[in-house]
Amino acid sequence: MIFIDESIRDSLGYMCVGFVYCKESPDEVINDAIARAGLKPGVDEYKSGYRMANSGSRHELRDSMYQIVRERCKLGLYIAPVSERPVLRSSVVDIVEKIIRCNELALPHRVFVDEGILGHGEPNDGIEVKFDCDSRRIPGIQLADFAAYHCSYLLKCNLAAKSKKILIDEVPHPLSGEEVDLDWMIRADFRRHFFVEQRNVEEIARDDWFFKLAGYGAFFSPELSPQVMSAAEETFESMYFGCIW
């Protein structure tokens, strides 16, 4: 199943749509994370737009969502101009069909789209799309919210040429006690979880560990401005799977 949500950056003129694939329903593990954070499943939820300051429960839930995405999900994304928002459903259906086909995902396939994504779209046979999903009742949408926001943040940092610094306090960790750029850390954590081309790792020579993401897990609207298109391709054209520590 695939869950879909978007992150809109009006000031930068683009939207990032997140596509999160799960082999099995993530409902139970997400609701457990919400309960462990002292919140109520079905009432409370993870939302990237919530203020995290002075909220230990929200921080704990965010960290749990991060772990769920890393352990259980494959990711895709679509970058489009904000002007595409009124017809975004059509693009979402087109991209989800490409993700399913290019990555040879099984059919029939169920797809859940967050409420607020506008327009009209009719999927091909074998793909069942449910629009206007309430993310409290379809918890997997919360994973798509998380993915869309963080992928959008990676692109934002590229466009702005700056990133927030964070202190790595996890022990053990190769960078424990050091300050690193947040976007670098997100990319390092997410890079192996995107849909990418299939390669025979036994045939990879030297440091040729770049895996193509564009066309498999990353898609870009032709209507993007030249500046955003260039940054999107630079950020998501491929992912490096080699050692970075």
GROMACS .gro file of C-alpha atoms in nm:
model
  245
    1MET     CA    1   0.000   0.000   0.000
    2ILE     CA    2   0.109   0.358  -0.068
    3PHE     CA    3   0.028   0.665   0.141
    4ILE     CA    4   0.049   1.017  -0.004
    5ASP     CA    5   0.068   1.368   0.142
    6GLU     CA    6   0.221   1.698   0.037
    7SER     CA    7   0.439   1.972   0.189
    8ILE     CA    8   0.387   2.318   0.040
    9ARG     CA    9   0.659   2.586   0.035
   10ASP     CA   10   0.470   2.893  -0.088
   11SER     CA   11   0.765   3.125  -0.034
   12LEU     CA   12   0.984   2.912  -0.261
   13GLY     CA   13   0.714   2.831  -0.514
   14TYR     CA   14   0.710   2.452  -0.493
   15MET     CA   15   0.533   2.154  -0.338
   16CYS     CA   16   0.688   1.823  -0.241
   17VAL     CA   17   0.452   1.526  -0.253
   18GLY     CA   18   0.563   1.228  -0.046
   19PHE     CA   19   0.483   0.868  -0.146
   20VAL     CA   20   0.538   0.607   0.128
   21TYR     CA   21   0.516   0.238   0.046
   22CYS     CA   22   0.454  -0.021   0.318
   23LYS     CA   23   0.432  -0.395   0.252
   24GLU     CA   24   0.202  -0.434   0.551
   25SER     CA   25  -0.036  -0.199   0.728
   26PRO     CA   26   0.157   0.039   0.958
   27ASP     CA   27  -0.155   0.130   1.159
   28GLU     CA   28  -0.069  -0.067   1.471
   29VAL     CA   29   0.291   0.048   1.501
   30ILE     CA   30   0.194   0.414   1.443
   31ASN     CA   31  -0.087   0.402   1.699
   32ASP     CA   32   0.151   0.235   1.947
   33ALA     CA   33   0.399   0.520   1.895
   34ILE     CA   34   0.125   0.777   1.955
   35ALA     CA   35   0.022   0.601   2.277
   36ARG     CA   36   0.384   0.571   2.400
   37ALA     CA   37   0.417   0.945   2.355
   38GLY     CA   38   0.129   0.994   2.598
   39LEU     CA   39  -0.116   1.090   2.322
   40LYS     CA   40  -0.443   0.932   2.210
   41PRO     CA   41  -0.460   0.736   1.882
   42GLY     CA   42  -0.750   0.840   1.664
   43VAL     CA   43  -0.752   1.184   1.826
   44ASP     CA   44  -0.387   1.290   1.829
   45GLU     CA   45  -0.147   1.239   1.541
   46TYR     CA   46   0.192   1.333   1.400
   47LYS     CA   47   0.179   1.654   1.197
   48SER     CA   48   0.496   1.813   1.065
   49GLY     CA   49   0.336   2.155   1.107
   50TYR     CA   50   0.287   2.120   1.484
   51ARG     CA   51   0.515   2.330   1.703
   52MET     CA   52   0.767   2.106   1.880
   53ALA     CA   53   0.905   2.361   2.125
   54ASN     CA   54   0.862   2.255   2.490
   55SER     CA   55   0.662   1.946   2.391
   56GLY     CA   56   0.837   1.629   2.496
   57SER     CA   57   0.552   1.412   2.368
   58ARG     CA   58   0.567   1.566   2.021
   59HIS     CA   59   0.945   1.521   2.011
   60GLU     CA   60   0.909   1.159   2.114
   61LEU     CA   61   0.642   1.097   1.848
   62ARG     CA   62   0.856   1.261   1.579
   63ASP     CA   63   1.152   1.038   1.670
   64SER     CA   64   0.927   0.731   1.657
   65MET     CA   65   0.796   0.828   1.313
   66TYR     CA   66   1.154   0.872   1.196
   67GLN     CA   67   1.232   0.518   1.309
   68ILE     CA   68   0.921   0.371   1.149
   69VAL     CA   69   1.005   0.530   0.814
   70ARG     CA   70   1.360   0.397   0.829
   71GLU     CA   71   1.258   0.045   0.927
   72ARG     CA   72   0.938  -0.019   0.733
   73CYS     CA   73   0.905   0.212   0.432
   74LYS     CA   74   1.020   0.282   0.079
   75LEU     CA   75   0.999   0.643  -0.033
   76GLY     CA   76   0.911   0.837  -0.344
   77LEU     CA   77   0.855   1.206  -0.413
   78TYR     CA   78   0.719   1.447  -0.670
   79ILE     CA   79   0.828   1.811  -0.692
   80ALA     CA   80   0.579   2.050  -0.853
   81PRO     CA   81   0.514   2.426  -0.864
   82VAL     CA   82   0.256   2.564  -0.622
   83SER     CA   83   0.052   2.669  -0.927
   84GLU     CA   84  -0.017   2.299  -0.990
   85ARG     CA   85  -0.208   2.262  -0.665
   86PRO     CA   86  -0.564   2.288  -0.814
   87VAL     CA   87  -0.495   1.986  -1.038
   88LEU     CA   88  -0.254   1.795  -0.816
   89ARG     CA   89  -0.467   1.478  -0.799
   90SER     CA   90  -0.406   1.411  -1.167
   91SER     CA   91  -0.029   1.431  -1.118
   92VAL     CA   92  -0.047   1.218  -0.802
   93VAL     CA   93  -0.230   0.939  -0.986
   94ASP     CA   94   0.018   0.956  -1.275
   95ILE     CA   95   0.321   0.941  -1.042
   96VAL     CA   96   0.185   0.661  -0.823
   97GLU     CA   97   0.126   0.453  -1.137
   98LYS     CA   98   0.486   0.516  -1.245
   99ILE     CA   99   0.620   0.418  -0.902
  100ILE     CA  100   0.420   0.094  -0.904
  101ARG     CA  101   0.521   0.007  -1.261
  102CYS     CA  102   0.889   0.109  -1.250
  103ASN     CA  103   0.950  -0.067  -0.920
  104GLU     CA  104   0.744  -0.374  -1.009
  105LEU     CA  105   0.512  -0.347  -0.710
  106ALA     CA  106   0.234  -0.602  -0.689
  107LEU     CA  107  -0.114  -0.547  -0.827
  108PRO     CA  108  -0.384  -0.493  -0.718
  109HIS     CA  109  -0.254  -0.205  -0.509
  110ARG     CA  110  -0.425   0.024  -0.259
  111VAL     CA  111  -0.335   0.394  -0.240
  112PHE     CA  112  -0.443   0.643   0.029
  113VAL     CA  113  -0.426   1.017  -0.037
  114ASP     CA  114  -0.452   1.285   0.232
  115GLU     CA  115  -0.743   1.526   0.235
  116GLY     CA  116  -0.679   1.865   0.078
  117ILE     CA  117  -0.511   1.738  -0.240
  118LEU     CA  118  -0.725   1.890  -0.513
  119GLY     CA  119  -0.827   1.808  -0.867
  120HIS     CA  120  -0.940   1.491  -1.040
  121GLY     CA  121  -0.763   1.166  -1.117
  122GLU     CA  122  -0.869   0.821  -1.236
  123PRO     CA  123  -0.619   0.538  -1.184
  124ASN     CA  124  -0.573   0.244  -1.417
  125ASP     CA  125  -0.722  -0.096  -1.340
  126GLY     CA  126  -0.552  -0.271  -1.051
  127ILE     CA  127  -0.488   0.048  -0.856
  128GLU     CA  128  -0.749   0.155  -0.601
  129VAL     CA  129  -0.706   0.516  -0.488
  130LYS     CA  130  -0.892   0.653  -0.187
  131PHE     CA  131  -0.886   1.034  -0.174
  132ASP     CA  132  -0.959   1.271   0.116
  133CYS     CA  133  -0.828   1.035   0.383
  134ASP     CA  134  -0.834   1.151   0.745
  135SER     CA  135  -0.480   1.091   0.872
  136ARG     CA  136  -0.610   1.011   1.220
  137ARG     CA  137  -0.817   0.722   1.079
  138ILE     CA  138  -0.562   0.620   0.813
  139PRO     CA  139  -0.241   0.652   1.021
  140GLY     CA  140  -0.011   0.571   0.728
  141ILE     CA  141  -0.083   0.920   0.594
  142GLN     CA  142   0.120   1.048   0.888
  143LEU     CA  143   0.425   0.869   0.745
  144ALA     CA  144   0.367   1.046   0.413
  145ASP     CA  145   0.342   1.377   0.600
  146PHE     CA  146   0.677   1.303   0.764
  147ALA     CA  147   0.844   1.203   0.436
  148ALA     CA  148   0.704   1.496   0.237
  149TYR     CA  149   0.815   1.750   0.495
  150HIS     CA  150   1.168   1.615   0.529
  151CYS     CA  151   1.222   1.574   0.154
  152SER     CA  152   1.093   1.928   0.109
  153TYR     CA  153   1.342   2.041   0.373
  154LEU     CA  154   1.629   1.884   0.177
  155LEU     CA  155   1.528   2.082  -0.131
  156LYS     CA  156   1.480   2.400   0.071
  157CYS     CA  157   1.834   2.372   0.210
  158ASN     CA  158   1.972   2.332  -0.141
  159LEU     CA  159   1.785   2.639  -0.264
  160ALA     CA  160   1.882   2.849   0.040
  161ALA     CA  161   2.238   2.711   0.055
  162LYS     CA  162   2.213   2.679   0.433
  163SER     CA  163   2.099   2.429   0.694
  164LYS     CA  164   2.033   2.403   1.064
  165LYS     CA  165   2.308   2.252   1.277
  166ILE     CA  166   2.230   1.969   1.518
  167LEU     CA  167   2.436   1.800   1.788
  168ILE     CA  168   2.462   1.422   1.758
  169ASP     CA  169   2.407   1.297   2.114
  170GLU     CA  170   2.319   0.938   2.020
  171VAL     CA  171   2.556   0.678   2.169
  172PRO     CA  172   2.700   0.480   2.006
  173HIS     CA  173   2.720   0.680   1.681
  174PRO     CA  174   3.017   0.753   1.451
  175LEU     CA  175   2.954   1.127   1.489
  176SER     CA  176   2.854   1.130   1.856
  177GLY     CA  177   2.935   1.465   2.018
  178GLU     CA  178   2.974   1.647   1.685
  179GLU     CA  179   2.761   1.916   1.519
  180VAL     CA  180   2.641   1.833   1.167
  181ASP     CA  181   2.407   1.990   0.912
  182LEU     CA  182   2.053   1.862   0.963
  183ASP     CA  183   1.992   1.817   0.590
  184TRP     CA  184   2.307   1.605   0.559
  185MET     CA  185   2.189   1.386   0.846
  186ILE     CA  186   1.841   1.342   0.697
  187ARG     CA  187   1.988   1.250   0.361
  188ALA     CA  188   2.227   1.004   0.524
  189ASP     CA  189   1.939   0.837   0.709
  190PHE     CA  190   1.693   0.833   0.417
  191ARG     CA  191   1.922   0.758   0.121
  192ARG     CA  192   1.881   0.379   0.122
  193HIS     CA  193   1.504   0.396   0.165
  194PHE     CA  194   1.409   0.564  -0.163
  195PHE     CA  195   1.294   0.373  -0.467
  196VAL     CA  196   1.601   0.356  -0.692
  197GLU     CA  197   1.724   0.165  -0.995
  198GLN     CA  198   1.814  -0.199  -0.950
  199ARG     CA  199   2.187  -0.269  -0.981
  200ASN     CA  200   2.397  -0.578  -0.931
  201VAL     CA  201   2.616  -0.477  -0.638
  202GLU     CA  202   2.861  -0.755  -0.722
  203GLU     CA  203   2.946  -0.570  -1.044
  204ILE     CA  204   3.004  -0.228  -0.885
  205ALA     CA  205   3.366  -0.118  -0.920
  206ARG     CA  206   3.556   0.118  -0.694
  207ASP     CA  207   3.337   0.402  -0.564
  208ASP     CA  208   3.057   0.379  -0.822
  209TRP     CA  209   2.787   0.358  -0.554
  210PHE     CA  210   2.547   0.620  -0.690
  211PHE     CA  211   2.200   0.475  -0.751
  212LYS     CA  212   1.962   0.658  -0.981
  213LEU     CA  213   1.656   0.789  -0.800
  214ALA     CA  214   1.503   0.999  -1.080
  215GLY     CA  215   1.245   0.799  -1.272
  216TYR     CA  216   1.212   0.540  -0.995
  217GLY     CA  217   1.145   0.734  -0.675
  218ALA     CA  218   1.185   1.100  -0.776
  219PHE     CA  219   0.979   1.285  -1.033
  220PHE     CA  220   0.977   1.652  -1.132
  221SER     CA  221   0.705   1.860  -1.295
  222PRO     CA  222   0.815   2.017  -1.625
  223GLU     CA  223   0.644   2.335  -1.504
  224LEU     CA  224   0.900   2.397  -1.228
  225SER     CA  225   1.100   2.718  -1.250
  226PRO     CA  226   1.456   2.668  -1.382
  227GLN     CA  227   1.599   2.742  -1.037
  228VAL     CA  228   1.381   2.490  -0.854
  229MET     CA  229   1.422   2.228  -1.128
  230SER     CA  230   1.801   2.257  -1.109
  231ALA     CA  231   1.800   2.227  -0.729
  232ALA     CA  232   1.551   1.937  -0.736
  233GLU     CA  233   1.761   1.741  -0.984
  234GLU     CA  234   2.079   1.811  -0.789
  235THR     CA  235   1.915   1.698  -0.465
  236PHE     CA  236   1.724   1.393  -0.586
  237GLU     CA  237   1.875   1.274  -0.915
  238SER     CA  238   2.063   0.995  -0.735
  239MET     CA  239   2.159   0.864  -0.392
  240TYR     CA  240   2.502   0.752  -0.276
  241PHE     CA  241   2.494   0.408  -0.113
  242GLY     CA  242   2.861   0.387  -0.023
  243CYS     CA  243   3.023   0.440   0.315
  244ILE     CA  244   2.996   0.797   0.448
  245TRP     CA  245   3.123   0.758   0.805
   0.00000   0.00000   0.00000
